Short mmCIF file of C-alpha atoms in Angstrom, two decimals:
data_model
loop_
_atom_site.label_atom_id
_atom_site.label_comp_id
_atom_site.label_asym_id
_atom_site.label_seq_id
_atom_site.Cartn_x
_atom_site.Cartn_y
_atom_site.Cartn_z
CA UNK U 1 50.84 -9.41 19.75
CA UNK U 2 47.37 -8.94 20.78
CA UNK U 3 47.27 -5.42 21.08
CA UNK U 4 48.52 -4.89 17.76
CA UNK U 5 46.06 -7.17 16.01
CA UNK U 6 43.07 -4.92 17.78
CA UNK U 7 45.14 -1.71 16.43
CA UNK U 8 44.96 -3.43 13.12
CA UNK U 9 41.35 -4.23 12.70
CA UNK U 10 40.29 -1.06 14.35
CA UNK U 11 42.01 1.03 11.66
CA UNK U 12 40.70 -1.74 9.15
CA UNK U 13 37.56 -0.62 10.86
CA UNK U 14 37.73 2.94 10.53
CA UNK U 15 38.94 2.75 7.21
CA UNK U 16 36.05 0.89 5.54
CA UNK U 17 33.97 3.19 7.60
CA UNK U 18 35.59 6.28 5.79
CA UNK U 19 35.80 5.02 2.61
CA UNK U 20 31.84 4.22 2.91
CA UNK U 21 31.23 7.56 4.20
CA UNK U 22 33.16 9.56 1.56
CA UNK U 23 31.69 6.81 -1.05
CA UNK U 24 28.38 8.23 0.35
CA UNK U 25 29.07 11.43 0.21
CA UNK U 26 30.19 11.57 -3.48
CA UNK U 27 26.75 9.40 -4.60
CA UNK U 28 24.29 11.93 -2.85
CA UNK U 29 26.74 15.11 -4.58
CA UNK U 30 25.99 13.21 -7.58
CA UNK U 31 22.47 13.14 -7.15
CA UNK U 32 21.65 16.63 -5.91
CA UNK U 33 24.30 18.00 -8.91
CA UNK U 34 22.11 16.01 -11.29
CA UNK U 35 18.90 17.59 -10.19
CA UNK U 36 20.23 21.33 -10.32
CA UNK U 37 21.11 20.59 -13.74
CA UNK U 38 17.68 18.88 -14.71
CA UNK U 39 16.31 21.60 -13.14
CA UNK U 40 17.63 24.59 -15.25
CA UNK U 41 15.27 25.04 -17.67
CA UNK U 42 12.50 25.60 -14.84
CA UNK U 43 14.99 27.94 -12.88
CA UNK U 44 15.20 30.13 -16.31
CA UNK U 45 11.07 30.08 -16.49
CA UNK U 46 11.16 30.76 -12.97
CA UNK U 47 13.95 34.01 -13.32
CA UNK U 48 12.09 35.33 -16.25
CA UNK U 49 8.73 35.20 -14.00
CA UNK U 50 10.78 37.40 -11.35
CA UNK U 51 12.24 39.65 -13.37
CA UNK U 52 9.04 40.24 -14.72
CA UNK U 53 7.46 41.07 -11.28
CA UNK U 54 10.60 43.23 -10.27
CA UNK U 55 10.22 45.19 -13.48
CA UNK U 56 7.00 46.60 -11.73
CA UNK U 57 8.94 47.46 -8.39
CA UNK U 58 11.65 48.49 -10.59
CA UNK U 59 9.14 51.12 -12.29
CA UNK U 60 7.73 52.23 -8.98
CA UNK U 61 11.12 53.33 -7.38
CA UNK U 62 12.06 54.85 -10.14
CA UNK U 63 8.93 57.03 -10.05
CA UNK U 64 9.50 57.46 -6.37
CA UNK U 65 12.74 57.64 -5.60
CA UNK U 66 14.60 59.01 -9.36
CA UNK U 67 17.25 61.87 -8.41
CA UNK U 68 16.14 62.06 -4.88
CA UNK U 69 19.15 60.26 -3.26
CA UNK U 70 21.59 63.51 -3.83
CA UNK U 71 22.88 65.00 -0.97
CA UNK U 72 25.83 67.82 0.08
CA UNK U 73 28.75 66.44 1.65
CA UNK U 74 31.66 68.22 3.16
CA UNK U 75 35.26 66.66 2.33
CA UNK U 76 35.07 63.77 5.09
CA UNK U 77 32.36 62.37 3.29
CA UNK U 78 30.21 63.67 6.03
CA UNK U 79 26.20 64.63 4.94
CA UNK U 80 25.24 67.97 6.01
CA UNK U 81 22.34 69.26 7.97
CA UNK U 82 19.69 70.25 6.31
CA UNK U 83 19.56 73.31 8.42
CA UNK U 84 23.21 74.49 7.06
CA UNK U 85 22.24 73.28 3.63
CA UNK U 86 18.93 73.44 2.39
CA UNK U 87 19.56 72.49 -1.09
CA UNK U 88 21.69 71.80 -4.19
CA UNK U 89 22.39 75.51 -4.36
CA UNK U 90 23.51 76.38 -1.10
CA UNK U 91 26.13 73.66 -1.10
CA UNK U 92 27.52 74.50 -4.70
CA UNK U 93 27.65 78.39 -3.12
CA UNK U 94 29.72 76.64 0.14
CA UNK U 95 31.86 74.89 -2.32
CA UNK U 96 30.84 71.48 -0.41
CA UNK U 97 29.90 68.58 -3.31
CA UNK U 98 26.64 67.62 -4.41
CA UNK U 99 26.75 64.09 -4.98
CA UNK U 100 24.64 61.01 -5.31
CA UNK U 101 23.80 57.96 -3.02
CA UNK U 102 26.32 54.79 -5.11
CA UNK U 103 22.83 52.49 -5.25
CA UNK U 104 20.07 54.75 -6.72
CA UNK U 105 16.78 54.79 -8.68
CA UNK U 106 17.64 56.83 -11.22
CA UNK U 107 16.78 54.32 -14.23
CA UNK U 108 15.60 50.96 -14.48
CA UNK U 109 19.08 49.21 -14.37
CA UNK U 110 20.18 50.59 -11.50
CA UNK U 111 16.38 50.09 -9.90
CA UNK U 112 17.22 46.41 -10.63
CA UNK U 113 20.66 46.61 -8.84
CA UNK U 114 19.24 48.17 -5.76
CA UNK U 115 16.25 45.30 -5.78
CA UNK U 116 18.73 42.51 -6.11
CA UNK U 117 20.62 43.93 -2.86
CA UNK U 118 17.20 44.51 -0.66
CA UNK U 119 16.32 40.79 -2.14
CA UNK U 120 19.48 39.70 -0.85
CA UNK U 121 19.76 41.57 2.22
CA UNK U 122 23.13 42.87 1.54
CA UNK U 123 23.49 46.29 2.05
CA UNK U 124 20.15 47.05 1.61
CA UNK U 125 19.86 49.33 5.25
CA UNK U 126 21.33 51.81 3.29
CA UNK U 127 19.35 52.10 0.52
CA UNK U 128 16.25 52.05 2.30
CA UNK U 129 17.62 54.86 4.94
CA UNK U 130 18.04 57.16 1.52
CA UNK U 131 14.34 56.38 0.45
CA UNK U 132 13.01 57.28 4.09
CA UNK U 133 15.50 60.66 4.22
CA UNK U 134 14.46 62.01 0.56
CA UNK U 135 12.56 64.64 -0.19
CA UNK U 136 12.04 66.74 -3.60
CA UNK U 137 14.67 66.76 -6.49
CA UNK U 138 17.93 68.83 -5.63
CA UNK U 139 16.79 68.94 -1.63
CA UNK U 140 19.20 68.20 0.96
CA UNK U 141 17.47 65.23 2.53
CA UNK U 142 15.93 65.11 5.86
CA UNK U 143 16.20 61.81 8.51
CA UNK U 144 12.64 60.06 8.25
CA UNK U 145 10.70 62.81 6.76
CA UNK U 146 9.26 60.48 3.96
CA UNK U 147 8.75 57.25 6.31
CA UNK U 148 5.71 55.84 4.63
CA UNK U 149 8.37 54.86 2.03
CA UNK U 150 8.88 52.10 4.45
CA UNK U 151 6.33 50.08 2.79
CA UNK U 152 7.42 49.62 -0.58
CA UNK U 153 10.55 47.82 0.65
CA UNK U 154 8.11 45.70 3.11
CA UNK U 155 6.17 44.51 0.46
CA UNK U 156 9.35 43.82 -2.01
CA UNK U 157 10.98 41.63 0.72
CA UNK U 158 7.52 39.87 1.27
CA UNK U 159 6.35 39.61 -2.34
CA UNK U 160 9.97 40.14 -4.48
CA UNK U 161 12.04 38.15 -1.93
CA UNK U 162 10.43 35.65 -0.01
CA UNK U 163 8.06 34.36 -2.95
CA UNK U 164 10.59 34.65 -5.52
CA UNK U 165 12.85 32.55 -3.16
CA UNK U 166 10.42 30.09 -2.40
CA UNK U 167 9.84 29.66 -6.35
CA UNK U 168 13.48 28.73 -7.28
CA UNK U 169 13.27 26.44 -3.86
CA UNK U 170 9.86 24.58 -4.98
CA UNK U 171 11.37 24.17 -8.62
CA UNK U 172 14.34 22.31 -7.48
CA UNK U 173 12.74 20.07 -5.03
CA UNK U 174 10.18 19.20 -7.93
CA UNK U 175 13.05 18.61 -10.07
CA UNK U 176 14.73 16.21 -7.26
CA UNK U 177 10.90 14.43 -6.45
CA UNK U 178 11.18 13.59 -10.03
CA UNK U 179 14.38 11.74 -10.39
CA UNK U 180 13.28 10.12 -7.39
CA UNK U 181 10.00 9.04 -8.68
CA UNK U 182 11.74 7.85 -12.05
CA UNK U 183 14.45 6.04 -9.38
CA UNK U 184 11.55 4.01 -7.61
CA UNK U 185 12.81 5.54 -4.26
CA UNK U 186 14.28 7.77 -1.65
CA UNK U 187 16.96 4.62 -1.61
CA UNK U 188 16.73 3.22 -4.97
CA UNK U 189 18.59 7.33 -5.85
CA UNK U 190 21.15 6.03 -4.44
CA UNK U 191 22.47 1.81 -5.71
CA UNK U 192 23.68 0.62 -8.47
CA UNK U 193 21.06 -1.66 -11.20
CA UNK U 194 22.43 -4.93 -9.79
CA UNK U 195 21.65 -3.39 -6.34
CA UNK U 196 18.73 -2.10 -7.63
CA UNK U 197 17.13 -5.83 -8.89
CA UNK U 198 17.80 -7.45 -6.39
CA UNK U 199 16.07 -4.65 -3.77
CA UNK U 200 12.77 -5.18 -6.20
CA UNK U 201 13.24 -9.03 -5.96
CA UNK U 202 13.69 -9.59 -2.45
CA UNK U 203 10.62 -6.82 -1.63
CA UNK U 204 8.65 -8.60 -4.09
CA UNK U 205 9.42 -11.95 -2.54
CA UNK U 206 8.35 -9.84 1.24
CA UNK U 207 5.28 -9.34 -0.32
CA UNK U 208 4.34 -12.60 -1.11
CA UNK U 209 2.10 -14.28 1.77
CA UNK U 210 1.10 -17.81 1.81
CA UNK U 211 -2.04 -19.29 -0.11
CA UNK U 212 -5.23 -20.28 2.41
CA UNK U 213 -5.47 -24.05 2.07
CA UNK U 214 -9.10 -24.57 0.81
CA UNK U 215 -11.29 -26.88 2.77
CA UNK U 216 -12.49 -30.16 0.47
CA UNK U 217 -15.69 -32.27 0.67
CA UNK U 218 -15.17 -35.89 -0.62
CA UNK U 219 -18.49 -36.89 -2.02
CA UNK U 220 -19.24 -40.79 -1.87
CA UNK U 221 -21.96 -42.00 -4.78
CA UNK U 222 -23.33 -45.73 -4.54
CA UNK U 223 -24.60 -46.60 -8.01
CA UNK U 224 -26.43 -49.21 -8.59
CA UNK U 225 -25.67 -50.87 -11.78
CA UNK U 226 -28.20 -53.27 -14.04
CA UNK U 227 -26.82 -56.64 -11.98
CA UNK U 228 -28.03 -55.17 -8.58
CA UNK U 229 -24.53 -54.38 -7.54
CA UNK U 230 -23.42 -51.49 -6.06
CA UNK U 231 -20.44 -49.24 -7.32
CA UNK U 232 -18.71 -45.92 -5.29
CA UNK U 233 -17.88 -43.39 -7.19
CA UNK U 234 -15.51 -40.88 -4.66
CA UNK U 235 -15.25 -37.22 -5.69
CA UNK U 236 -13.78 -34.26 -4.42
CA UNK U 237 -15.67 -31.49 -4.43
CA UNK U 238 -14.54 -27.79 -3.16
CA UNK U 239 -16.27 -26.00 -0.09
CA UNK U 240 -18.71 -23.92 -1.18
CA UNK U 241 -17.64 -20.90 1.06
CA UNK U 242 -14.32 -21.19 -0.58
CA UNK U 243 -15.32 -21.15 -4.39
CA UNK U 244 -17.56 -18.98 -6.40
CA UNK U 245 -18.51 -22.30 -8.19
CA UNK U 246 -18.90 -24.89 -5.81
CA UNK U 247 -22.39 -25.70 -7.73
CA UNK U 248 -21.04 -27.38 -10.90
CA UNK U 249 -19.10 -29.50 -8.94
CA UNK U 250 -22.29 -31.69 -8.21
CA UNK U 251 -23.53 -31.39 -11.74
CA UNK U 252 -19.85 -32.74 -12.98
CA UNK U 253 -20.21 -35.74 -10.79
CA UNK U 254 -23.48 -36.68 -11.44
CA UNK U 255 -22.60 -36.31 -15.53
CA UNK U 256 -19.32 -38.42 -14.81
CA UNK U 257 -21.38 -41.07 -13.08
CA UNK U 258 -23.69 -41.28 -15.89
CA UNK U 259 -21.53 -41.51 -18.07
CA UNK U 260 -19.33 -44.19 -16.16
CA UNK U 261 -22.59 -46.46 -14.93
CA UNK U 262 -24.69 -46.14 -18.04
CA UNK U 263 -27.52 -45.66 -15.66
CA UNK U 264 -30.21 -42.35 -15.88
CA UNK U 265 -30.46 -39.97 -13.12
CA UNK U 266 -33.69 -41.61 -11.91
CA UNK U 267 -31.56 -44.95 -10.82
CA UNK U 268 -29.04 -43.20 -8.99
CA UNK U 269 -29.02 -43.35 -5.25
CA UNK U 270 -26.49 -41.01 -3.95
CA UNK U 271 -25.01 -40.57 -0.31
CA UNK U 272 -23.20 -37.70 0.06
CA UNK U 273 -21.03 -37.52 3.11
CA UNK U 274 -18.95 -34.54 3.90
CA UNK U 275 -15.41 -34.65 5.40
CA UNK U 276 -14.27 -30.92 5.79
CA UNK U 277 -11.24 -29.43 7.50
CA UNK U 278 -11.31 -28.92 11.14
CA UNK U 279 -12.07 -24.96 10.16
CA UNK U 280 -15.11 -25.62 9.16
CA UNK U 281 -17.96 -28.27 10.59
CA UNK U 282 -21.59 -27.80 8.93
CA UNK U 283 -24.04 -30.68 9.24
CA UNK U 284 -24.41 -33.71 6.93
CA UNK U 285 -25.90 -32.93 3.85
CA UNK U 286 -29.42 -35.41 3.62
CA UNK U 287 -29.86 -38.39 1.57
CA UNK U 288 -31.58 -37.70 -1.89
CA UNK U 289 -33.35 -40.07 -3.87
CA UNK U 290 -33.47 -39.59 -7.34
CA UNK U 291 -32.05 -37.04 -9.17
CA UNK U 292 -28.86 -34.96 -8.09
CA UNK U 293 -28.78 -31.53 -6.68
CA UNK U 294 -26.18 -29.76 -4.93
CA UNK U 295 -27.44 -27.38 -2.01
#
């Protein structure tokens, strides 16, 4: 009976664990499907920016490379020497075929086609092994008789590849920083609004630390009064290190006491004794006859 009760709650287990995962999964397809999408007007600025800086490759192997991938082939598809066949002649005279290379320069749109492959690094050995071999128009080609040709597709793959890559890269990750700034967070992408209040609550109530208690002075003033009695007047006043305006405190008092005793300034005789918190001990402040000032 035991044993089955741990099989049950283990696949309980592993199925909340699945259906978290998989819940997971589906939330962060969501989120990176959402920011390909945002991100398609940028990846159409960003195509028309390569397509712009292929057009000059485009025009370059055309002017290098237009009707220079023909060769003579025998019936087995095999490409001749160019010691047997010199040129277009010779094989049309041997009844062999003069034919051209399927990926070419010839135009533009095909210049484009062969760019896309070297970009993509599919196929592209071969059309940069008929570059290298070429030589003039209608000349049976020759292996690695032009090999300075070599750096045009260098600096395509560097320039037309790698950059261009790194451009549609950059715009989608600046498309995804975005949503995520908008979101709040890396994990705010990710809950629900409910989840998402009460994240903001409880990290604003983390935030929160505890106000400094601030240290009081209780200031004692004897007054006497026109019958030759004396009357205490307590006060609290606050510290002066704590407050930017510990000095009107004083001022306050004195005012109040006026006010209370009837008596000028010149008639009152104030003690002032200090009771501060244990952080902070300064001496007794001295007796003052006459009027009231705060130091």
């Amino acid at each position: 009976m035991v044993a089955v009760i741990v099989v049950v709650a283990v696949a309980i287990a592993v199925a909340i664990a699945v259906v978290i995962v998989v819940v997971i999964v589906v939330v962060v397809i969501v989120v990176v499907v959402n920011a390909l999408v945002q991100a398609i007007p940028s990846i159409f600025n960003v195509l028309l920016v390569c397509l712009i800086f292929w057009l000059i490759f485009a025009i370059m192997g055309v002017q290098l490379f237009a009707g220079k991938y023909y060769k003579c082939v025998d019936a087995n598809k095999t490409t001749l020497s160019h010691e047997i066949i010199p040129d277009r002649n010779a094989c049309l005279a041997e009844n062999y075929t003069w034919e051209n290379s399927p990926m070419n320069f010839d135009h533009v749109g095909k210049a484009y086609l062969c760019l896309f492959q070297v970009a993509t690094f599919k196929g592209w050995i071969q059309i940069m092994n008929d570059a290298i071999d070429s030589r003039e128009v209608d000349k049976q080609p020759i292996r690695e008789t032009n090999i300075y040709m070599y750096l045009y597709f260098v600096f395509f793959i560097i320039f037309g590849s790698f950059f261009t890559l790194n451009l549609f890269i950059g715009v989608i990750i600046d498309n995804f920083n975005e949503q995520k700034k908008k979101a709040g967070g890396s994990l705010e992408m990710f809950m629900t609004e409910d989840q998402k209040k009460y994240y903001n609550a409880m990290k604003k109530m983390g935030s929160k630390k505890p106000l400094k208690a601030i240290p009081l002075e209780t200031a004692s003033y004897s007054v006497r009064n026109s019958d030759g009695q004396n009357v205490r007047y307590d006060n609290h006043v606050v510290h002066r290190t704590e407050h930017a305006h510990d000095d009107i405190g004083p001022l306050s008092n004195e005012r109040h006491i006026q006010q209370r005793s009837g008596l000028s300034q010149y008639d009152i005789h104030c003690d002032i004794h200090h009771r501060v918190s244990h952080e902070d001990f300064r001496p007794t402040l001295p007796l003052f006859q006459g009027a009231l000032e705060p130091l």
